[in-house]
CSV table of C-alpha atoms in Angstrom, one decimal:
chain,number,residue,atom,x,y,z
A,1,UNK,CA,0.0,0.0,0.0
A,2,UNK,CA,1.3,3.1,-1.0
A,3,UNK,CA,1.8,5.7,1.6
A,4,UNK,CA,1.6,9.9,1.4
A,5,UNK,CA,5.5,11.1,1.9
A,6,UNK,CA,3.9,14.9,2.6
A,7,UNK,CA,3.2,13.7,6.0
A,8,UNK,CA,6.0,15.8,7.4
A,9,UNK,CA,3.8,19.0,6.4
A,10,UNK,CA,0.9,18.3,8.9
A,11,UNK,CA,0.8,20.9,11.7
A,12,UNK,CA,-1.5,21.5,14.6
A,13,UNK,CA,-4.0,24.3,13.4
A,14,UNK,CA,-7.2,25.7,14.1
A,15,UNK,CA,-9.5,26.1,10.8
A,16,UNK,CA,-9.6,29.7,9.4
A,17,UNK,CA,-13.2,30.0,8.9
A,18,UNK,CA,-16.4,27.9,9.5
A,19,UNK,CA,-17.2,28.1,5.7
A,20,UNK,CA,-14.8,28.4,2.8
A,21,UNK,CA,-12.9,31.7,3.2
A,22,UNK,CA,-12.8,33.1,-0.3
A,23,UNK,CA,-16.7,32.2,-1.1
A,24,UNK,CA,-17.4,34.3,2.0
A,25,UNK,CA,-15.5,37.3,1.0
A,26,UNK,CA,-17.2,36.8,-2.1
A,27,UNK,CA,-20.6,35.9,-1.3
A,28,UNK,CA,-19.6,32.7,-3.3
A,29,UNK,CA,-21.2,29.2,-2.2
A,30,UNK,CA,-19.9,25.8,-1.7
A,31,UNK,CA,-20.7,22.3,-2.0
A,32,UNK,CA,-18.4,21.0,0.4
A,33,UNK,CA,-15.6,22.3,3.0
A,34,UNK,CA,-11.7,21.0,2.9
A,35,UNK,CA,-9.1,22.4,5.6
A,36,UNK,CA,-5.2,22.8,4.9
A,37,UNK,CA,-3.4,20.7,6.8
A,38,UNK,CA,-0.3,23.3,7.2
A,39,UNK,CA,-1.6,26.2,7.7
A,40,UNK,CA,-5.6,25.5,8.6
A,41,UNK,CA,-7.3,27.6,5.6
A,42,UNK,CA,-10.6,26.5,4.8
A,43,UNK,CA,-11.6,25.8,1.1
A,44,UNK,CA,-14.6,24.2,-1.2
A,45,UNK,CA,-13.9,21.0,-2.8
A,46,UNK,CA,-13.6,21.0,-6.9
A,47,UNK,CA,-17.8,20.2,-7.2
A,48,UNK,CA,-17.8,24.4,-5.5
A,49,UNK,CA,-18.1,27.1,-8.4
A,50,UNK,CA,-14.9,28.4,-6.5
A,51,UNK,CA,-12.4,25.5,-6.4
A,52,UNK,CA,-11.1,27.3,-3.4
A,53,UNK,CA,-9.1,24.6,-1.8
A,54,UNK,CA,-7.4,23.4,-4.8
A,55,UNK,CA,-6.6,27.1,-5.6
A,56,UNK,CA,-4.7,27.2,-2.3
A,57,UNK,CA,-2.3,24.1,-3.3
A,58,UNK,CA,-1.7,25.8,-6.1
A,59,UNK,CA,-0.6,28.7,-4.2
A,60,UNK,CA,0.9,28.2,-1.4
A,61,UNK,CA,2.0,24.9,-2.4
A,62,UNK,CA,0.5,23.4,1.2
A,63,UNK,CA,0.5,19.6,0.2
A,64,UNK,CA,-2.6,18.1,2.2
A,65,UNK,CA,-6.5,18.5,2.8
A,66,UNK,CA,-8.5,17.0,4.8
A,67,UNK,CA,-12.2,17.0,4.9
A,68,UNK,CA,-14.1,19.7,7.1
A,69,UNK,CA,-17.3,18.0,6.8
A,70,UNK,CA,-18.7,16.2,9.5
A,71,UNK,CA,-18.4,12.5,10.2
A,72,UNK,CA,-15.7,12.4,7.3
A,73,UNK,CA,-11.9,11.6,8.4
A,74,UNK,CA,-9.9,11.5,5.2
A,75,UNK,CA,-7.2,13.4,4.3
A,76,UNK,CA,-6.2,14.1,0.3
A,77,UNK,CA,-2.5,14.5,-1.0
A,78,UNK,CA,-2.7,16.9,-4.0
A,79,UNK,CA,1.1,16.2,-5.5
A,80,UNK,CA,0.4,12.6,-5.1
A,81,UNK,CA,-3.3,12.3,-6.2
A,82,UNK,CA,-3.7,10.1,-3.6
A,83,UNK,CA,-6.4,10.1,-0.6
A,84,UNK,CA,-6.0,8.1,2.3
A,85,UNK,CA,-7.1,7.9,6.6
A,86,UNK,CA,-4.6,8.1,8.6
A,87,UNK,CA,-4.8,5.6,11.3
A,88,UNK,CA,-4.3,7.4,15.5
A,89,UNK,CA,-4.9,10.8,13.7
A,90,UNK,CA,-7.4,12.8,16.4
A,91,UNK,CA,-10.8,13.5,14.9
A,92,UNK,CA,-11.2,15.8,12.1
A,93,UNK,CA,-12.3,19.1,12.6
A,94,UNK,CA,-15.9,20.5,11.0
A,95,UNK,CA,-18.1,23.1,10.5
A,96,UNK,CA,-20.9,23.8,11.9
């Protein structure tokens, strides 16, 4: 089984929002939420108009999502294209 070698980039942090950031600057909506796993910023998947958290790999080069919907605990590697659990990780953060 193949395994994420961005693992090193995973920090302790608190989610920037409690809906994605850009879309509400913008007024924008979402269809679901992803969280950076370096830095905590707080994105819609690629099914949102906005593409936000993909837009922020692309930027800032911050290797791994997770999910920041509730009940979900995977994570995503964007270099990799690879998603994956990781098994003792505490549980996921969400929004409200």
């Amino acid at each position: 089984m193949a395994t994420c070698s961005h693992l090193d980039t995973i920090a302790d942090v608190a989610p920037s929002d409690d809906g994605c950031h850009e879309c509400l600057q913008e007024g924008g909506r979402w269809v679901h939420l992803r969280m950076c796993q370096q830095c905590g910023h707080v994105g819609c998947c690629d099914n949102s108009p906005g593409k936000h958290a993909t837009g922020h790999w692309h930027g800032s080069g911050h290797p791994l999502i997770r999910s920041f919907e509730p009940g979900e605990d995977w994570f995503w590697c964007y270099p990799e294209d690879m998603g994956f659990l990781l098994p003792g990780a505490a549980p996921a953060p969400s929004h409200t």
